Amino acid sequence: MTWLNKDIAKKWRLEGERYASDVNAFVHKGLSLGWDEVDERDLMEDRRTELADPIFNMIIGANKAGDLALLREELPPATWPLAANFQNRMQAVKSVFFINDKAIVFRGGSTWEDGYVYVATSKGTKHFEQYTLVGRSPNREVYAFVDEKGISTMKKLDENLNGEQIHHFSWEFIEKRIKELDIPISLTDEFPHHQLTEVIPFSSGRKVILISSSGTFLITTEQLTVLDPDPEAIEEWIKDDDLGDLEITMEHATLSYDEKWIACGSQSSSHLIYDHDGKFISELYPDSSYPHFSWFTSDSKKVICNSCHFYNGISFAAPLTNLKSGEEFPLIDDNSRVYAATAREGEVYFGDAYGYVRAASDDGSFLWQYFVGGTIAGMDISSDGKWLAVGTYSGMLHLIELNIEERDLYTISTANHKEKARWIVWKNTNDVYRW
């Protein structure tokens, strides 16, 4: 067993257990007595950073030897200690979706960089270079794949990404529909498939929401509607001839589970609400500085809107039966800048800039928080609600089992959840390492 250095592994475990225990006690005190009663300066820093290089070498060695169970036993995973040494190799693991209870599909690569689609299973990881982005319908049955020719929707998908194609939206069709609108927006580029943020198919497979820095669009087999920027923003942009093609930042959009509502926005907009045909319904003003993310409760009765200021943020829940601009809505969270979210049966889950996944009830009651490490980039919950898949900007995909019987000694969390598998998907290598 030449890959394992037992002395270094023991140091890693002892310091990991010490650090998790200290942070958990700190968080418990803050939640119980109030955050004014704790001082973060009292926490001793995680000293595992100095072990980062030999730890990563052991991860590589264990993968080559196939000793994955022993690797996890000897070296309980942690992202933060590796960050300083390997920051330049890290990238986003985003657009994360369970295909079934055995396979997860995702994109490796930040939005502003080249990226490709992967599938992770217990047997290994497959890389699909022909696809640059993946999306899934709210009912979990239809997928959208982006490639150099356009966007294809598929159903009955398997772990090899084989399935029945429903429709293909070519780049020529999309660009033609944009030009017909006679507005300063364009996806024209030699590689349009490399400049997209997200894609969301409807369950019919004949309608998609396309999110990009050029705009957020609702595309059907016959037409295209611009959702963001809104007409007023486009008109203001047109007045200034020197600005060129319109661009938006912090672009985001989501589709309700019943597919009746669309929520979207960007840094310069409000929270924008449309119906499923792209008809404008309402705009909701952000509680913080800039709209950053939105999602829906699983019963499609509320839209949750997150806005941010620097790396903090506020999320409120607005009932879809009463969308009135200027009204105050109940808060879901008053701390997090949200990057990814999901929901199920009265609960919402969201990931923030500081590497935490947080859970709340639909009415905003705090349930739990779990530290993954690394800004959250993508998230999905399994159909049975027992597993959470989380991707981060640290180039990690985490498979977390929820509500286990015993607390894990190395986990920073207020609940009994435990990571059961992790994949390292870094730049400048074709290898994906299991941890």
XYZ file of C-alpha atoms in Angstrom:
435
model
C 0.000 0.000 0.000
C 2.586 2.514 -1.165
C 0.169 5.425 -1.546
C -0.740 5.715 2.179
C 1.391 7.705 4.607
C -0.141 6.695 7.931
C 1.496 9.462 9.976
C 0.170 12.226 7.725
C -3.228 10.521 7.504
C -3.456 10.409 11.303
C -2.600 14.123 11.563
C -5.293 14.860 8.972
C -7.939 12.891 10.887
C -7.103 14.311 14.307
C -7.061 17.903 13.109
C -10.224 17.350 11.065
C -12.085 15.992 14.074
C -10.795 18.812 16.302
C -11.760 21.521 13.831
C -15.245 20.114 13.138
C -15.925 19.796 16.877
C -14.826 23.391 17.540
C -16.903 24.845 14.709
C -19.978 22.805 15.623
C -19.734 24.035 19.234
C -19.285 27.622 18.008
C -22.341 27.398 15.728
C -24.450 25.762 18.445
C -23.610 28.599 20.840
C -24.357 31.229 18.204
C -27.721 29.716 17.322
C -28.665 29.175 20.972
C -27.495 32.416 22.599
C -27.284 34.781 19.644
C -24.370 35.651 17.387
C -23.461 38.670 19.530
C -22.392 36.198 22.209
C -19.692 34.518 20.093
C -16.474 35.763 18.548
C -15.074 34.052 15.467
C -11.579 35.061 16.552
C -11.858 32.476 19.318
C -11.830 29.679 16.736
C -8.451 28.089 16.099
C -7.692 27.902 12.372
C -7.763 24.615 10.477
C -4.127 23.485 10.383
C -4.571 20.880 7.641
C -3.559 23.335 4.884
C 0.112 22.391 5.350
C -0.823 18.792 4.511
C -2.556 19.626 1.216
C 0.126 18.427 -1.217
C 0.781 14.988 0.318
C -2.962 14.494 0.869
C -3.746 15.102 -2.786
C -0.936 12.783 -3.833
C -2.489 10.078 -1.646
C -5.886 10.678 -3.281
C -4.294 10.115 -6.694
C -2.485 7.019 -5.472
C -5.573 5.499 -3.899
C -7.547 6.039 -7.117
C -4.868 4.327 -9.182
C -4.811 1.412 -6.726
C -8.609 1.223 -6.487
C -8.476 1.618 -2.680
C -11.411 4.025 -2.462
C -13.011 2.671 0.719
C -9.683 2.786 2.555
C -9.022 6.293 1.221
C -12.240 7.623 2.728
C -11.561 5.827 6.021
C -7.993 7.114 6.338
C -8.574 10.590 4.887
C -12.070 11.955 5.623
C -12.709 14.497 2.824
C -12.424 18.252 3.341
C -12.212 20.995 0.719
C -11.015 23.990 2.674
C -7.497 22.709 3.484
C -6.813 22.167 -0.236
C -8.036 25.572 -1.417
C -4.863 27.614 -0.975
C -2.595 25.129 -2.761
C -4.903 24.164 -5.627
C -7.058 27.249 -6.253
C -5.839 27.634 -9.845
C -7.024 24.110 -10.710
C -10.498 24.443 -9.253
C -13.588 25.100 -11.362
C -17.357 25.023 -11.024
C -19.306 21.790 -10.794
C -22.734 23.102 -11.734
C -26.055 22.154 -13.383
C -26.238 19.086 -11.122
C -29.089 16.577 -11.609
C -29.897 13.048 -10.497
C -30.654 10.890 -13.570
C -31.717 8.104 -11.218
C -30.690 6.899 -7.762
C -27.379 5.653 -9.167
C -26.220 8.396 -11.542
C -25.667 12.175 -11.451
C -25.187 14.334 -14.540
C -23.438 17.715 -14.270
C -21.288 20.289 -16.011
C -17.638 20.676 -15.082
C -16.515 24.222 -15.850
C -17.472 27.713 -14.770
C -19.841 29.689 -16.996
C -17.034 31.977 -18.202
C -14.753 29.040 -19.088
C -14.967 26.086 -21.438
C -16.831 23.233 -19.811
C -18.303 19.823 -20.552
C -20.874 17.381 -19.257
C -20.059 14.415 -17.008
C -21.961 11.522 -15.477
C -20.852 10.177 -12.093
C -21.812 6.760 -10.718
C -20.377 4.388 -8.130
C -18.631 2.594 -11.009
C -16.794 5.672 -12.268
C -17.162 8.913 -14.202
C -17.867 9.415 -17.899
C -16.932 12.553 -19.820
C -19.126 13.713 -22.724
C -17.097 16.333 -24.610
C -19.795 16.834 -27.242
C -22.051 18.502 -24.655
C -21.216 21.775 -22.928
C -24.300 22.197 -20.732
C -27.207 20.179 -19.358
C -30.590 21.095 -17.893
C -33.612 19.182 -16.634
C -37.355 19.809 -16.476
C -39.007 20.318 -13.067
C -40.768 16.935 -13.321
C -37.326 15.269 -13.707
C -38.251 13.529 -16.969
C -36.871 15.704 -19.795
C -33.288 16.876 -20.293
C -31.772 19.550 -22.498
C -28.251 19.190 -23.875
C -26.266 22.000 -25.471
C -23.696 21.360 -28.190
C -22.144 23.165 -31.163
C -25.281 22.639 -33.257
C -27.902 23.830 -30.791
C -30.089 22.547 -27.950
C -31.634 19.074 -27.971
C -34.332 17.894 -25.591
C -34.479 14.222 -24.636
C -36.545 11.862 -22.487
C -35.960 8.362 -21.075
C -32.316 9.216 -20.451
C -29.854 6.549 -19.292
C -26.418 6.786 -17.687
C -24.738 6.901 -21.108
C -26.912 9.906 -22.033
C -28.835 7.880 -24.566
C -32.525 8.653 -24.845
C -35.358 9.646 -27.146
C -34.882 13.047 -28.759
C -37.972 15.242 -28.594
C -36.836 18.395 -30.391
C -33.732 20.208 -31.628
C -33.392 24.005 -31.466
C -30.588 24.984 -33.860
C -28.414 28.044 -33.266
C -29.510 29.319 -36.672
C -33.163 29.144 -35.596
C -32.444 30.892 -32.280
C -30.340 33.651 -33.831
C -32.948 34.233 -36.561
C -35.694 34.676 -33.974
C -33.528 37.140 -32.024
C -32.795 39.207 -35.157
C -36.506 39.383 -35.947
C -36.997 41.321 -32.705
C -34.700 44.106 -33.973
C -33.021 44.690 -30.625
C -29.309 44.937 -29.682
C -29.024 41.346 -28.470
C -27.050 38.619 -30.181
C -25.733 35.129 -29.513
C -23.665 35.297 -32.689
C -20.302 33.786 -31.951
C -18.144 31.050 -33.387
C -18.963 29.011 -30.286
C -22.392 30.074 -28.919
C -22.627 26.850 -26.898
C -19.725 28.027 -24.704
C -21.373 31.249 -23.488
C -24.488 29.995 -21.744
C -25.336 30.024 -18.044
C -28.204 27.523 -17.760
C -30.871 25.843 -19.871
C -34.235 24.644 -18.523
C -36.534 22.455 -20.646
C -40.274 22.194 -20.132
C -41.693 18.678 -19.758
C -43.077 18.849 -23.306
C -39.515 19.089 -24.608
C -40.739 21.688 -27.098
C -40.045 24.763 -25.014
C -36.879 25.843 -23.159
C -35.633 28.731 -21.051
C -32.142 29.791 -22.097
C -30.086 31.886 -19.660
C -26.989 33.739 -20.826
C -25.126 37.013 -20.372
C -26.780 38.132 -23.618
C -30.223 37.727 -22.068
C -32.742 35.239 -20.744
C -35.047 33.823 -23.424
C -38.160 31.673 -23.592
C -37.871 29.627 -26.776
C -40.602 27.531 -28.368
C -40.595 25.637 -31.647
C -41.998 28.751 -33.326
C -40.900 31.871 -31.481
C -38.553 33.496 -28.987
C -39.442 35.872 -26.149
C -36.938 37.987 -24.240
C -37.590 37.729 -20.496
C -34.578 39.688 -19.264
C -33.659 42.450 -19.953
C -37.199 43.805 -19.890
C -38.495 46.186 -22.595
C -37.683 49.303 -20.549
C -34.051 48.255 -20.098
C -33.756 47.437 -23.806
C -35.178 50.848 -24.747
C -32.680 52.627 -22.494
C -29.833 50.609 -24.008
C -30.916 51.490 -27.555
C -30.789 55.223 -26.722
C -27.031 54.948 -26.196
C -25.580 54.026 -29.589
C -22.082 53.449 -28.194
C -22.909 50.480 -25.951
C -23.014 47.757 -28.614
C -24.838 44.503 -27.919
C -26.717 44.388 -24.626
C -25.278 42.316 -21.792
C -26.536 41.366 -18.345
C -24.713 40.073 -15.261
C -25.727 37.764 -12.393
C -28.326 36.369 -14.801
C -30.635 33.672 -13.460
C -34.015 32.063 -14.069
C -36.135 29.203 -12.793
C -39.330 27.381 -13.718
C -41.971 26.384 -11.164
C -42.646 22.705 -10.550
C -46.102 22.950 -12.141
C -44.508 24.837 -15.079
C -46.954 27.728 -14.796
C -44.492 30.382 -13.608
C -41.072 31.705 -14.573
C -38.925 33.821 -12.265
C -35.795 35.534 -13.520
C -33.565 38.546 -13.080
C -30.082 39.999 -13.195
C -27.983 42.619 -11.439
C -29.724 45.593 -13.079
C -33.294 44.289 -12.932
C -35.922 43.638 -10.302
C -37.156 40.116 -9.611
C -39.236 39.457 -12.738
C -42.214 37.066 -12.798
C -43.782 35.705 -16.008
C -46.351 33.071 -16.842
C -45.400 29.951 -18.805
C -46.029 31.720 -22.133
C -43.731 34.611 -21.316
C -46.479 37.059 -20.381
C -45.236 39.562 -17.815
C -46.969 39.190 -14.444
C -45.095 41.288 -11.904
C -41.789 42.700 -10.732
C -40.742 42.398 -7.109
C -38.162 44.712 -5.614
C -35.097 43.097 -4.018
C -34.646 43.288 -0.259
C -30.880 43.592 -0.697
C -28.939 45.393 -3.429
C -29.067 43.139 -6.500
C -31.232 40.198 -7.627
C -29.032 37.092 -7.629
C -31.149 33.921 -7.641
C -34.715 32.621 -7.502
C -36.531 29.322 -7.061
C -39.971 27.942 -6.183
C -41.410 25.879 -3.370
C -42.220 22.317 -4.390
C -45.988 22.981 -4.375
C -45.465 25.925 -6.776
C -47.358 28.247 -4.439
C -44.444 30.566 -3.591
C -41.519 32.094 -5.434
C -38.354 32.651 -3.404
C -36.237 35.607 -4.489
C -32.663 36.140 -3.353
C -30.758 39.383 -3.666
C -27.218 40.075 -2.555
C -24.744 42.663 -1.344
C -21.160 41.468 -1.663
C -21.213 37.856 -0.370
C -24.283 38.129 1.849
C -27.920 38.248 0.863
C -31.615 38.120 1.722
C -34.283 35.706 0.437
C -38.027 36.321 0.713
C -40.958 34.060 -0.212
C -43.810 35.665 -2.166
C -47.161 33.888 -2.627
C -47.919 33.580 -6.334
C -51.542 34.503 -5.708
C -50.540 37.931 -4.378
C -47.616 39.377 -6.303
C -47.728 43.084 -5.519
C -44.706 45.292 -6.040
C -43.569 47.101 -2.918
C -45.176 44.659 -0.501
C -43.091 43.119 2.277
C -42.872 39.326 2.111
C -41.802 36.816 4.777
C -38.083 36.081 4.864
C -36.677 32.635 4.199
C -33.122 33.694 5.065
C -31.385 36.985 5.860
C -27.763 35.956 5.473
C -27.033 34.024 2.284
C -26.023 34.989 -1.231
C -27.644 32.019 -2.955
C -26.059 30.248 -5.949
C -28.151 27.066 -6.186
C -31.335 25.681 -4.657
C -33.884 22.881 -4.713
C -37.077 21.977 -2.841
C -39.296 19.128 -1.707
C -42.492 18.687 0.361
C -42.576 21.793 2.500
C -38.814 22.352 2.612
C -36.349 24.424 0.598
C -32.591 23.877 0.329
C -30.145 26.522 -0.829
C -26.387 26.861 -1.134
C -24.443 30.043 -0.434
C -21.190 31.828 -1.174
C -19.499 30.557 1.988
C -19.933 26.857 1.240
C -23.011 26.154 3.344
C -26.131 24.288 2.311
C -29.051 25.551 4.395
C -32.574 24.217 4.802
C -35.744 26.011 5.808
C -39.441 25.253 5.818
C -41.616 26.916 3.210
C -42.669 29.473 5.831
C -39.044 30.389 6.602
C -38.350 28.402 9.769
C -34.684 27.409 10.015
C -34.155 23.637 9.817
C -30.431 22.956 9.475
C -27.164 23.918 7.830
C -24.357 21.768 6.462
C -20.857 22.930 5.520
C -19.660 21.561 2.197
C -16.727 23.899 1.656
C -16.421 25.996 -1.496
C -19.070 28.298 -2.940
C -22.075 26.221 -3.974
C -22.603 26.022 -7.746
C -25.299 23.354 -8.278
C -27.672 21.238 -6.244
C -30.323 18.534 -6.595
C -32.237 16.274 -4.236
C -33.035 12.657 -5.077
C -36.625 11.714 -5.876
C -36.984 9.898 -2.542
C -35.542 12.832 -0.584
C -32.772 10.758 0.989
C -29.779 12.130 -0.923
C -28.451 15.558 -1.820
C -26.016 16.112 -4.685
C -24.022 19.333 -4.386
C -21.488 20.860 -6.766
C -19.105 23.665 -5.800
C -16.792 26.208 -7.373
C -13.976 24.232 -5.758
C -14.405 21.581 -8.428
C -16.104 19.052 -6.160
C -19.263 16.974 -6.499
C -20.614 15.776 -3.140
C -23.139 13.003 -2.532
C -24.679 13.514 0.908
C -26.969 11.130 2.736
C -29.578 13.007 4.739
C -30.836 12.175 8.228
C -28.538 9.348 9.259
C -28.731 7.926 12.793
C -25.312 9.002 14.089
C -23.395 12.247 13.718
C -20.191 12.060 11.684
C -17.154 13.271 13.632
C -15.663 15.128 10.666
C -18.828 16.903 9.485
C -19.634 20.550 10.221
C -23.418 20.582 10.463
C -26.362 21.142 12.764
C -28.001 17.928 11.499
C -27.045 14.274 11.135
C -26.088 14.237 7.478
C -23.012 12.534 6.054
C -21.152 12.738 2.793
C -20.882 9.262 1.272
C -18.975 10.040 -1.930
C -17.052 12.869 -3.540
C -15.618 13.465 -7.009
C -12.809 15.941 -7.731
C -13.274 17.509 -11.181
C -10.407 19.921 -11.719
C -8.991 21.770 -14.702
C -5.965 20.731 -16.745
C -6.594 17.010 -16.382
C -8.883 14.422 -17.928
C -8.912 12.465 -14.679
C -11.717 12.678 -12.155
C -10.684 11.488 -8.714
C -13.048 9.762 -6.276
C -12.616 10.679 -2.616
